[in-house]
C-alpha cells in the first residue's frame, strides 16, 4: 500500500475515533453539553490539525514497519488517547480530568469491538500485500469495526452503563484508583497479546485471552465502583433521614407555636374589638400591627424559611443548610435564607460545594456569635447560566481583604484562619468558578459564582 493510501485510511480512523469520543460524551455518558456557542473556529481547526498529524505519524510508522512492535503500538495508543482528550477539552472547554475519563470509556469500547471483529473474521493476521486480504482487512477495520463500536455504545447506552460510569467520575476517590486501572488497558491488552503470541499461541487465541482479561478487569472495576457507590448511597439515605427528622422537629415547633397563638387569638381579638368599638381607631391599628408582627416573628418567618429551603433540591446542600440553621437557632442567631428559584444541580462537585459553603457559613457565624441582633443572610440564585451563592454578615472587626486568603490569618485570634485558605485551594481546581469578597456598608459579603456548562 502506498503512503497516501495508508494516510487516507488513518485519516478516516482518526476522524471516526474523535467523533466516537464526542458521541460517547454527549449521548452515552452525558458529561458533555452540545452548545454551539462553545465551538470556536480555533478549536475546530486545532482538532482537524491533530487528526492530520496523528494520521501522518501512524502512516510513517506503518511504512517503516514499526507498528509490528507492541511497544510502538502501545505508545501510539496513548498518543491517540491524550490527543483526543485534549481535543475534547478545547472543543467543549472541559477539564482534562473529565475528558480523560471519556476517552478511556470510548477507547475500551472500541478496543473490545475491534478485537471481537478480528476474532470472528480471521484466524491469522492479514497479509496486506495480497489484494483479497487487503479488502477483507479494510472491510473489518473500516466497516465492521466502526459498526461494532456504534452497536456496543448503543447497548451501553440502553443498559445505562454510562450513568453508573458518570457517577463514578464525580467522586474523586473512585476516580483516583479507577482511572489508574482503566488507563493501563493498552499496556494490559498488548502485553497479553505479546506474551501469548511469543509463547506460540495463534493470533486469535492471544486476542481472545487478552479480551477475557480486559473484560475481567472491567468487571472488577464495576463491582468495586458499585460497592463504593452503594456506600455513598447509604450515607445519602442516612442524610435524608436526618433531614426528615429536622423537618419534623421544625414542623412540630411551628405546630406548637400555632397552638399557642390560637389559644390567645380570641383574647387578642376581643381586646381589638373593644378598642375599635370605643372609636380608638389609631390604637386599634397599632394593635393589629403588633399582632401581625408577633405572628410574623413567631411563625411567618419559619414558614418562609421552610419554603425557601424546599427550593434546594440537592440533598447534600439542603442537609448542610438544615444543620447550620439549626445550629444558629440554638445560638440565638437569625438565619435569613433566600432561594427564589429551584436549585437542582451545579457544575461543582457536591462534596467540594458543601465544603466551600460550610466554610463561608461557619466564618459568618463566628463573626456574629454572641452579638446583639446576630444575623446571617444566605442567598442562592440560579439564572443567566450561573449559580450564585452569597453569604452576608455584619462585620465587627477590621478585615484586610488582601490577606484573608493567607494560611493562619484571622481577625479572631491565634490558631484560626485555616478555612478561607482551604476554600481557595478547593476552588483552584475549577475553571468555571468565580469567587468574590467585599466589605459593603459594614457587612462582609462572600460570593461564589459557578458558570454552568449550558451557559453561553
Coordinates of N, CA, C and O in Angstrom, one line a residue, residues 153-229:
X153 N -21.7 0.9 21.9 CA -22.0 2.1 22.5 C -23.6 2.3 22.7 O -24.0 2.7 23.8
X154 N -24.3 1.8 21.7 CA -25.8 1.9 21.8 C -26.3 0.9 22.9 O -27.1 1.3 23.7
X155 N -25.7 -0.3 23.0 CA -26.1 -1.2 24.1 C -25.7 -0.7 25.4 O -26.5 -0.8 26.4
X156 N -24.5 -0.1 25.6 CA -24.1 0.5 26.8 C -25.1 1.7 27.2 O -25.4 1.8 28.4
X157 N -25.5 2.4 26.2 CA -26.5 3.5 26.5 C -27.8 2.9 27.0 O -28.4 3.4 27.9
X158 N -28.3 1.9 26.3 CA -29.6 1.3 26.7 C -29.5 0.6 28.1 O -30.5 0.7 28.8
X159 N -28.3 0.1 28.4 CA -28.2 -0.6 29.7 C -27.8 0.4 30.8 O -27.7 0.0 32.0
X160 N -27.7 1.7 30.4 CA -27.4 2.8 31.4 C -26.1 2.6 32.1 O -25.9 3.0 33.3
X161 N -25.1 1.9 31.4 CA -23.8 1.7 32.0 C -23.1 3.1 32.1 O -22.4 3.4 33.0
X162 N -23.4 4.0 31.1 CA -22.8 5.3 31.1 C -23.2 6.1 32.3 O -22.4 6.9 32.9
X163 N -24.4 5.9 32.8 CA -24.9 6.7 34.0 C -24.1 6.3 35.2 O -23.7 7.1 36.0
X164 N -23.8 5.0 35.4 CA -23.0 4.5 36.5 C -21.6 5.0 36.4 O -21.0 5.4 37.4
X165 N -21.0 4.9 35.2 CA -19.7 5.4 35.0 C -19.6 6.9 35.3 O -18.6 7.4 35.9
X166 N -20.6 7.7 34.9 CA -20.6 9.1 35.1 C -20.6 9.4 36.6 O -19.9 10.3 37.1
X167 N -21.4 8.6 37.4 CA -21.4 8.9 38.8 C -20.1 8.6 39.5 O -19.6 9.2 40.4
X168 N -19.4 7.5 39.0 CA -18.1 7.2 39.5 C -17.1 8.4 39.2 O -16.3 8.7 40.1
X169 N -17.2 9.0 38.0 CA -16.3 10.1 37.7 C -16.5 11.3 38.6 O -15.6 12.1 38.8
X170 N -17.6 11.4 39.2 CA -17.9 12.6 40.1 C -17.3 12.4 41.5 O -17.4 13.4 42.2
X171 N -16.8 11.3 41.8 CA -16.2 11.0 43.1 C -14.7 10.9 42.9 O -14.2 9.9 42.3
X172 N -14.0 11.8 43.6 CA -12.5 11.8 43.4 C -11.8 10.5 43.9 O -10.9 10.0 43.3
X173 N -12.3 9.9 45.0 CA -11.7 8.7 45.5 C -11.8 7.5 44.5 O -10.9 6.8 44.3
X174 N -13.0 7.4 43.9 CA -13.2 6.4 42.9 C -12.4 6.7 41.6 O -11.7 5.8 41.0
X175 N -12.3 8.0 41.2 CA -11.6 8.3 40.0 C -10.1 8.0 40.2 O -9.5 7.6 39.3
X176 N -9.5 8.3 41.3 CA -8.1 8.2 41.5 C -7.6 6.8 41.2 O -6.7 6.6 40.5
X177 N -8.3 5.8 41.9 CA -7.8 4.4 41.6 C -8.5 3.8 40.4 O -7.9 3.0 39.6
X178 N -9.7 4.2 40.1 CA -10.4 3.6 38.9 C -9.8 4.0 37.6 O -9.5 3.2 36.7
X179 N -9.5 5.3 37.4 CA -8.8 5.8 36.2 C -7.4 5.3 36.1 O -7.0 5.1 34.9
X180 N -6.7 5.1 37.2 CA -5.4 4.5 37.1 C -5.5 3.1 36.5 O -4.6 2.7 35.7
X181 N -6.5 2.3 37.0 CA -6.6 1.0 36.4 C -7.0 1.0 35.0 O -6.5 0.3 34.1
X182 N -8.0 1.8 34.6 CA -8.5 1.8 33.3 C -7.4 2.4 32.3 O -7.4 2.0 31.1
X183 N -6.6 3.3 32.8 CA -5.6 3.9 31.9 C -4.6 2.9 31.5 O -3.8 3.2 30.5
X184 N -4.5 1.8 32.2 CA -3.5 0.8 31.9 C -4.0 -0.2 30.8 O -3.2 -1.2 30.5
X185 N -5.2 0.0 30.3 CA -5.7 -1.0 29.4 C -4.9 -1.3 28.1 O -4.7 -2.4 27.7
X186 N -4.3 -0.2 27.5 CA -3.4 -0.5 26.3 C -2.2 -1.4 26.7 O -1.9 -2.4 25.9
X187 N -1.6 -1.2 27.8 CA -0.5 -2.0 28.2 C -1.0 -3.4 28.5 O -0.3 -4.4 28.1
X188 N -2.1 -3.5 29.2 CA -2.7 -4.8 29.5 C -3.0 -5.7 28.3 O -2.5 -6.8 28.1
X189 N -3.7 -5.1 27.3 CA -4.1 -5.8 26.1 C -2.9 -6.2 25.3 O -2.7 -7.4 24.9
X190 N -2.0 -5.3 24.9 CA -0.9 -5.6 24.1 C 0.1 -6.5 24.7 O 0.8 -7.3 24.1
X191 N 0.3 -6.3 26.1 CA 1.2 -7.2 26.8 C 0.7 -8.6 26.8 O 1.5 -9.6 26.6
X192 N -0.6 -8.8 27.0 CA -1.2 -10.2 26.9 C -1.0 -10.8 25.5 O -0.7 -11.9 25.4
X193 N -1.3 -10.0 24.5 CA -1.2 -10.5 23.1 C 0.3 -10.8 22.8 O 0.6 -11.9 22.2
X194 N 1.2 -10.0 23.3 CA 2.6 -10.3 23.0 C 3.1 -11.6 23.8 O 3.8 -12.4 23.2
X195 N 2.7 -11.7 25.0 CA 3.0 -12.8 25.8 C 2.6 -14.1 25.2 O 3.4 -15.1 25.1
X196 N 1.3 -14.2 24.8 CA 0.8 -15.4 24.3 C 1.2 -15.7 22.9 O 1.4 -16.8 22.4
X197 N 1.4 -14.6 22.1 CA 1.9 -14.8 20.7 C 3.3 -15.3 20.7 O 3.6 -16.3 20.0
X198 N 4.2 -14.7 21.5 CA 5.6 -15.2 21.5 C 5.7 -16.6 22.2 O 6.7 -17.3 22.0
X199 N 4.6 -17.0 22.9 CA 4.6 -18.3 23.5 C 4.1 -19.4 22.6 O 4.0 -20.5 23.0
X200 N 3.8 -19.0 21.4 CA 3.4 -20.0 20.4 C 1.9 -20.0 20.1 O 1.4 -20.8 19.3
X201 N 1.1 -19.2 20.7 CA -0.3 -19.2 20.5 C -0.7 -18.5 19.2 O 0.1 -17.6 18.7
X202 N -1.8 -18.8 18.7 CA -2.3 -18.2 17.5 C -2.7 -16.7 17.8 O -3.0 -16.4 19.0
X203 N -2.8 -15.9 16.8 CA -3.3 -14.5 17.0 C -4.6 -14.5 17.6 O -4.9 -13.7 18.5
X204 N -5.6 -15.3 17.1 CA -6.9 -15.3 17.7 C -7.0 -15.7 19.1 O -7.7 -15.2 20.0
X205 N -6.2 -16.7 19.5 CA -6.1 -17.2 20.8 C -5.6 -16.2 21.8 O -6.1 -15.9 22.9
X206 N -4.5 -15.5 21.4 CA -3.9 -14.4 22.2 C -4.9 -13.3 22.4 O -5.0 -12.7 23.4
X207 N -5.6 -12.9 21.3 CA -6.5 -11.8 21.3 C -7.7 -12.2 22.2 O -8.3 -11.4 22.9
X208 N -8.1 -13.4 22.1 CA -9.3 -13.9 22.9 C -8.9 -13.8 24.4 O -9.8 -13.4 25.2
X209 N -7.7 -14.3 24.8 CA -7.3 -14.2 26.2 C -7.2 -12.8 26.7 O -7.6 -12.4 27.8
X210 N -6.6 -11.9 25.8 CA -6.5 -10.5 26.2 C -7.9 -9.9 26.3 O -8.1 -9.1 27.3
X211 N -8.8 -10.3 25.5 CA -10.2 -9.8 25.6 C -10.8 -10.2 26.9 O -11.5 -9.4 27.6
X212 N -10.6 -11.5 27.3 CA -11.2 -12.0 28.5 C -10.5 -11.3 29.7 O -11.2 -11.0 30.7
X213 N -9.2 -11.1 29.7 CA -8.5 -10.4 30.8 C -9.1 -9.0 30.9 O -9.3 -8.5 32.0
X214 N -9.2 -8.3 29.8 CA -9.8 -6.9 29.8 C -11.2 -6.9 30.4 O -11.6 -6.0 31.2
X215 N -12.0 -7.8 29.9 CA -13.4 -7.9 30.4 C -13.4 -8.2 31.9 O -14.2 -7.6 32.7
X216 N -12.5 -9.1 32.4 CA -12.5 -9.4 33.8 C -12.1 -8.2 34.6 O -12.6 -7.9 35.7
X217 N -11.1 -7.4 34.1 CA -10.7 -6.2 34.8 C -11.8 -5.2 34.9 O -12.0 -4.5 35.9
X218 N -12.6 -5.1 33.8 CA -13.8 -4.2 33.8 C -14.8 -4.6 34.8 O -15.5 -3.8 35.5
X219 N -15.0 -5.9 34.9 CA -16.0 -6.5 35.9 C -15.5 -6.1 37.3 O -16.3 -5.7 38.2
X220 N -14.2 -6.3 37.6 CA -13.7 -6.0 38.9 C -13.9 -4.5 39.2 O -14.4 -4.1 40.3
X221 N -13.6 -3.7 38.2 CA -13.8 -2.2 38.4 C -15.3 -1.9 38.6 O -15.6 -1.0 39.4
X222 N -16.1 -2.6 37.9 CA -17.6 -2.3 38.0 C -18.0 -2.6 39.5 O -18.7 -1.8 40.1
X223 N -17.7 -3.8 40.0 CA -18.1 -4.2 41.3 C -17.5 -3.4 42.4 O -18.1 -3.0 43.4
X224 N -16.2 -3.0 42.2 CA -15.5 -2.1 43.1 C -16.2 -0.8 43.2 O -16.5 -0.2 44.3
X225 N -16.5 -0.2 42.0 CA -17.2 1.0 41.9 C -18.6 1.0 42.5 O -19.1 1.9 43.1
X226 N -19.3 -0.1 42.2 CA -20.6 -0.3 42.7 C -20.6 -0.4 44.2 O -21.5 0.2 44.9
X227 N -19.6 -1.0 44.8 CA -19.5 -1.1 46.3 C -19.3 0.3 46.9 O -20.0 0.6 47.9
X228 N -18.5 1.1 46.2 CA -18.2 2.4 46.7 C -19.5 3.3 46.6 O -19.8 4.1 47.4
X229 N -20.2 3.1 45.4 CA -21.4 3.9 45.2 C -22.5 3.5 46.2 O -23.2 4.4 46.7

